[in-house]
Short mmCIF file of C-alpha atoms and ligand atoms in Angstrom, two decimals:
data_model
loop_
_atom_site.label_atom_id
_atom_site.label_comp_id
_atom_site.label_asym_id
_atom_site.label_seq_id
_atom_site.Cartn_x
_atom_site.Cartn_y
_atom_site.Cartn_z
CA MET Y 1 0.00 0.00 0.00
CA SER Y 2 1.54 3.29 -1.03
CA ALA Y 3 1.07 6.29 1.21
CA ASP Y 4 0.13 9.66 -0.16
CA VAL Y 5 0.27 13.21 1.09
CA GLU Y 6 -1.91 16.26 0.84
CA ILE Y 7 -0.20 18.44 -1.79
CA ASP Y 8 -0.94 21.91 -0.42
CA GLY Y 9 0.23 21.00 3.08
CA TRP Y 10 3.39 19.44 1.69
CA LEU Y 11 4.07 22.56 -0.40
CA LEU Y 12 3.55 24.80 2.63
CA GLY Y 13 6.11 22.75 4.55
CA LEU Y 14 8.62 23.50 1.79
CA GLY Y 15 7.85 27.24 1.92
CA TYR Y 16 5.35 27.51 -0.93
CA GLY Y 17 2.54 29.33 0.84
CA PRO Y 18 -1.01 29.96 -0.27
CA GLY Y 19 -1.24 32.38 -3.20
CA PRO Y 20 1.07 32.92 -6.15
CA ALA Y 21 3.89 30.73 -4.79
CA ARG Y 22 1.62 27.73 -4.39
CA ASP Y 23 0.04 28.35 -7.80
CA ARG Y 24 3.44 28.49 -9.49
CA ALA Y 25 4.65 25.38 -7.66
CA ARG Y 26 1.51 23.47 -8.59
CA ALA Y 27 1.83 24.57 -12.21
CA ALA Y 28 5.40 23.23 -12.27
CA LEU Y 29 4.32 19.90 -10.81
CA GLU Y 30 1.49 19.65 -13.30
CA GLY Y 31 3.83 20.58 -16.15
CA ALA Y 32 6.06 17.67 -15.17
CA GLN Y 33 2.99 15.45 -14.87
CA LEU Y 34 3.67 14.77 -11.22
CA THR Y 35 0.09 15.77 -10.53
CA ARG Y 36 -2.98 17.02 -12.39
CA SER Y 37 -5.15 20.08 -12.01
CA GLY Y 38 -7.64 19.63 -9.19
CA LYS Y 39 -5.84 16.72 -7.53
CA THR Y 40 -5.30 17.27 -3.84
CA ARG Y 41 -3.06 14.31 -2.98
CA MET Y 42 0.14 12.91 -4.40
CA SER Y 43 1.75 9.53 -3.80
CA ALA Y 44 4.68 9.58 -1.41
CA GLU Y 45 6.98 7.94 -3.91
CA LYS Y 46 6.76 11.04 -6.14
CA LEU Y 47 7.77 13.46 -3.40
CA GLU Y 48 11.49 13.23 -3.91
CA ARG Y 49 11.23 13.95 -7.62
CA ALA Y 50 8.71 16.71 -6.98
CA ALA Y 51 10.96 18.39 -4.38
CA ALA Y 52 13.95 18.23 -6.73
CA LEU Y 53 11.91 19.76 -9.54
CA LEU Y 54 10.76 22.64 -7.33
CA ALA Y 55 14.26 23.28 -5.99
CA GLY Y 56 15.61 23.42 -9.53
CA THR Y 57 12.84 25.67 -10.81
CA PHE Y 58 12.28 28.22 -8.04
CA SER Y 59 14.35 30.37 -5.73
CA LEU Y 60 12.44 31.10 -2.54
CA HIS Y 61 13.32 34.38 -0.86
CA CYS Y 62 12.36 36.46 2.17
CA PRO Y 63 11.50 40.21 1.84
CA GLY Y 64 15.14 41.26 2.48
CA ALA Y 65 16.55 43.24 -0.45
CA ALA Y 66 19.74 41.16 -0.66
CA CYS Y 67 17.75 37.92 -0.75
CA VAL Y 68 15.32 39.22 -3.39
CA GLU Y 69 18.33 40.23 -5.46
CA ALA Y 70 20.05 36.88 -4.94
CA ALA Y 71 16.87 35.07 -5.98
CA ARG Y 72 16.69 37.19 -9.14
CA ARG Y 73 20.23 36.29 -10.04
CA SER Y 74 19.81 32.61 -9.25
CA GLY Y 75 18.74 31.67 -12.76
CA ARG Y 76 15.58 30.22 -11.23
CA GLU Y 77 12.18 31.83 -10.86
CA PRO Y 78 12.06 34.04 -7.73
CA LEU Y 79 9.15 33.35 -5.41
CA ALA Y 80 8.29 34.91 -2.05
CA ALA Y 81 8.74 32.25 0.64
CA ALA Y 82 5.92 31.45 3.05
CA THR Y 83 8.13 32.34 6.01
CA LYS Y 84 11.55 33.94 6.45
CA ALA Y 85 12.92 30.60 7.62
CA HIS Y 86 12.19 29.23 4.15
CA CYS Y 87 14.37 31.85 2.47
CA GLY Y 88 16.86 29.97 0.34
CA HIS Y 89 19.46 32.68 0.87
CA CYS Y 90 19.48 33.64 4.54
CA GLY Y 91 17.25 31.01 6.10
CA GLY Y 92 15.63 33.80 8.10
CA SER Y 93 18.82 34.73 9.94
CA ASP Y 94 19.44 38.47 10.25
CA ASN Y 95 23.13 37.78 10.79
CA ALA Y 96 23.42 35.70 7.65
CA ARG Y 97 21.59 38.33 5.65
CA ALA Y 98 23.79 41.12 7.01
CA ALA Y 99 26.86 39.04 6.17
CA ARG Y 100 25.65 38.56 2.60
CA ASP Y 101 25.07 42.31 2.26
CA LEU Y 102 28.54 43.08 3.55
CA LEU Y 103 30.29 40.52 1.33
CA GLU Y 104 28.44 41.99 -1.62
CA ALA Y 105 29.40 45.56 -0.67
CA CYS Y 106 33.04 44.56 -0.08
CA ARG Y 107 33.23 42.83 -3.44
CA ARG Y 108 31.89 45.98 -5.08
CA VAL Y 109 34.55 48.26 -3.62
CA GLY Y 110 37.38 45.73 -3.61
CA ILE Y 111 37.71 45.09 0.11
CA GLY Y 112 39.23 41.74 1.04
CA ARG Y 113 40.47 42.20 4.62
CA LEU Y 114 38.23 43.08 7.52
CA LEU Y 115 39.43 43.94 11.01
CA VAL Y 116 36.96 43.94 13.88
CA VAL Y 117 38.12 45.45 17.17
CA GLY Y 118 35.95 44.59 20.16
CA GLY Y 119 33.23 42.07 20.89
CA SER Y 120 33.16 39.10 23.23
CA PRO Y 121 35.04 35.92 22.28
CA SER Y 122 31.82 34.05 21.46
CA VAL Y 123 30.53 36.86 19.26
CA ARG Y 124 33.85 37.06 17.45
CA GLU Y 125 33.71 33.33 16.84
CA GLU Y 126 30.20 33.70 15.45
CA LEU Y 127 31.45 36.46 13.16
CA HIS Y 128 33.99 34.08 11.68
CA GLY Y 129 31.22 31.54 11.16
CA VAL Y 130 28.79 33.91 9.50
CA LEU Y 131 31.33 35.56 7.19
CA GLY Y 132 32.92 32.29 6.18
CA SER Y 133 36.05 32.40 4.06
CA ALA Y 134 34.88 34.89 1.43
CA LEU Y 135 36.52 37.69 3.38
CA GLU Y 136 39.76 37.60 5.38
CA LEU Y 137 38.75 38.43 8.92
CA ARG Y 138 40.99 39.43 11.81
CA THR Y 139 39.43 40.07 15.20
CA VAL Y 140 40.99 41.86 18.15
CA ASP Y 141 39.89 41.29 21.71
CA GLY Y 142 38.68 44.62 23.00
CA THR Y 143 40.03 43.93 26.50
CA GLU Y 144 43.44 42.48 25.75
CA ARG Y 145 46.62 44.50 25.80
CA ARG Y 146 47.59 45.35 22.29
CA THR Y 147 50.83 47.15 21.58
CA GLY Y 148 50.93 50.21 19.36
CA GLU Y 149 53.16 48.30 16.96
CA ARG Y 150 50.71 45.45 16.68
CA ALA Y 151 47.82 47.84 16.12
CA LYS Y 152 49.80 49.62 13.41
CA SER Y 153 50.38 46.39 11.55
CA ASP Y 154 46.68 45.48 11.92
CA LEU Y 155 45.75 48.83 10.40
CA GLU Y 156 48.19 48.37 7.54
CA TRP Y 157 46.80 44.91 6.90
CA ALA Y 158 43.09 45.83 6.95
CA ASP Y 159 41.05 47.30 4.14
CA LEU Y 160 38.19 48.05 6.52
CA VAL Y 161 38.28 48.49 10.30
CA LEU Y 162 35.21 48.21 12.51
CA LEU Y 163 35.66 49.67 15.98
CA TRP Y 164 32.88 48.05 17.91
CA GLY Y 165 32.30 50.42 20.80
CA ALA Y 166 28.98 48.98 21.95
CA THR Y 167 30.71 45.87 23.25
CA GLU Y 168 33.75 44.87 25.25
CA LEU Y 169 36.15 47.50 24.07
CA ASP Y 170 38.62 49.26 26.35
CA HIS Y 171 39.53 52.78 25.52
CA LYS Y 172 43.19 51.75 25.71
CA VAL Y 173 42.64 49.29 22.91
CA SER Y 174 40.40 51.42 20.74
CA ALA Y 175 42.76 54.39 21.01
CA HIS Y 176 45.38 52.39 19.08
CA TYR Y 177 42.97 51.97 16.21
CA ALA Y 178 40.98 55.18 16.21
CA HIS Y 179 43.68 57.33 14.63
CA PRO Y 180 45.13 55.52 11.66
CA PRO Y 181 47.31 57.19 9.02
CA ALA Y 182 45.27 59.74 7.07
CA ALA Y 183 44.97 57.64 3.93
CA ARG Y 184 43.24 54.94 5.92
CA ARG Y 185 40.95 57.13 7.95
CA ARG Y 186 37.83 56.79 5.88
CA ARG Y 187 38.04 53.04 6.24
CA VAL Y 188 37.66 53.08 10.02
CA VAL Y 189 34.07 52.79 11.13
CA HIS Y 190 32.96 53.43 14.69
CA VAL Y 191 29.96 51.29 15.51
CA ALA Y 192 27.96 51.90 18.66
CA ARG Y 193 25.25 49.36 18.01
CA ARG Y 194 25.00 45.89 19.53
CA GLY Y 195 24.62 42.64 17.65
CA ILE Y 196 26.34 41.15 14.62
CA ALA Y 197 23.62 42.18 12.18
CA ALA Y 198 23.87 45.79 13.37
CA LEU Y 199 27.68 45.74 13.22
CA LEU Y 200 27.75 44.44 9.67
CA GLY Y 201 24.87 46.72 8.69
CA ALA Y 202 26.85 49.75 9.85
CA ALA Y 203 29.77 48.62 7.70
CA VAL Y 204 27.50 48.27 4.68
CA GLU Y 205 26.11 51.76 5.28
CA HIS Y 206 29.62 53.17 5.50
CA LEU Y 207 30.63 51.57 2.22
CA ARG Y 208 27.48 52.85 0.57
CA ARG Y 209 28.26 56.41 1.65
CA ASN Y 210 32.00 56.12 0.89
CA PRO Y 211 32.28 53.92 -2.17
ZN1 LIG S 301 16.43 35.94 3.16
#
C-alpha cells in the first residue's frame, strides 16, 4: 500500500505558501505530470522527484533586499517564501543576511580584509562563522593589551576596520585603532550598536556612503 500526502500542506512545509507561490509550484508539478489540475493528494513515492523539480525551478526568498536580489540572479524563478525561515538565501537569519550584504558591498569596492576590534570571544567566533572564508577576517579582543606596533600592523593589513564600541572594548585598545594614518581614515568605522547584524549593517552603510 503506497502512502500519499496532501499536496498543499506538503508545499507549505517547503515554503510555498497559499497564493502565487503555491500556484506556481503546482503549475510546475502539473507541467512535469507529477500531478494534475484539481488533484489534492500525491503519492509519497513522487515526493522526492517533486521536491527536486521545485528546488531546480524556483528560488524562494524572504522580503530582504539582498535575498530578493540573490533570488533574481539565481537563474531560477524568484518566489516569495511562506516564512523567512524558508528563504533559500538567509534562512531567516538576520546575521546571515547582514553578512551577505557586507560581502556583496566589499566585493563591489574591492575590500578583502576586515578587522573587527571589540566584541566578546563568542561573538567574534560567530562572526567568523557567519562571514565564512569569502573575506579575510581578523578580530581583536577589546580587552586584551595590544601594543601600538601590533595595532599599526593590523591597520596596515586591513582594508576596513570596525571599531565596535557597543561591546567589550577598552579605551586603551580602541585608542590604538581610532587614529590611523590619514589615507586609511575613511576606512575606520565606529559602531555603537549591539549585535552582529547591526555591526555588519553599519559597515554596509559606511561603504554605501563612501564607495
Ligand atoms: Zn532571506
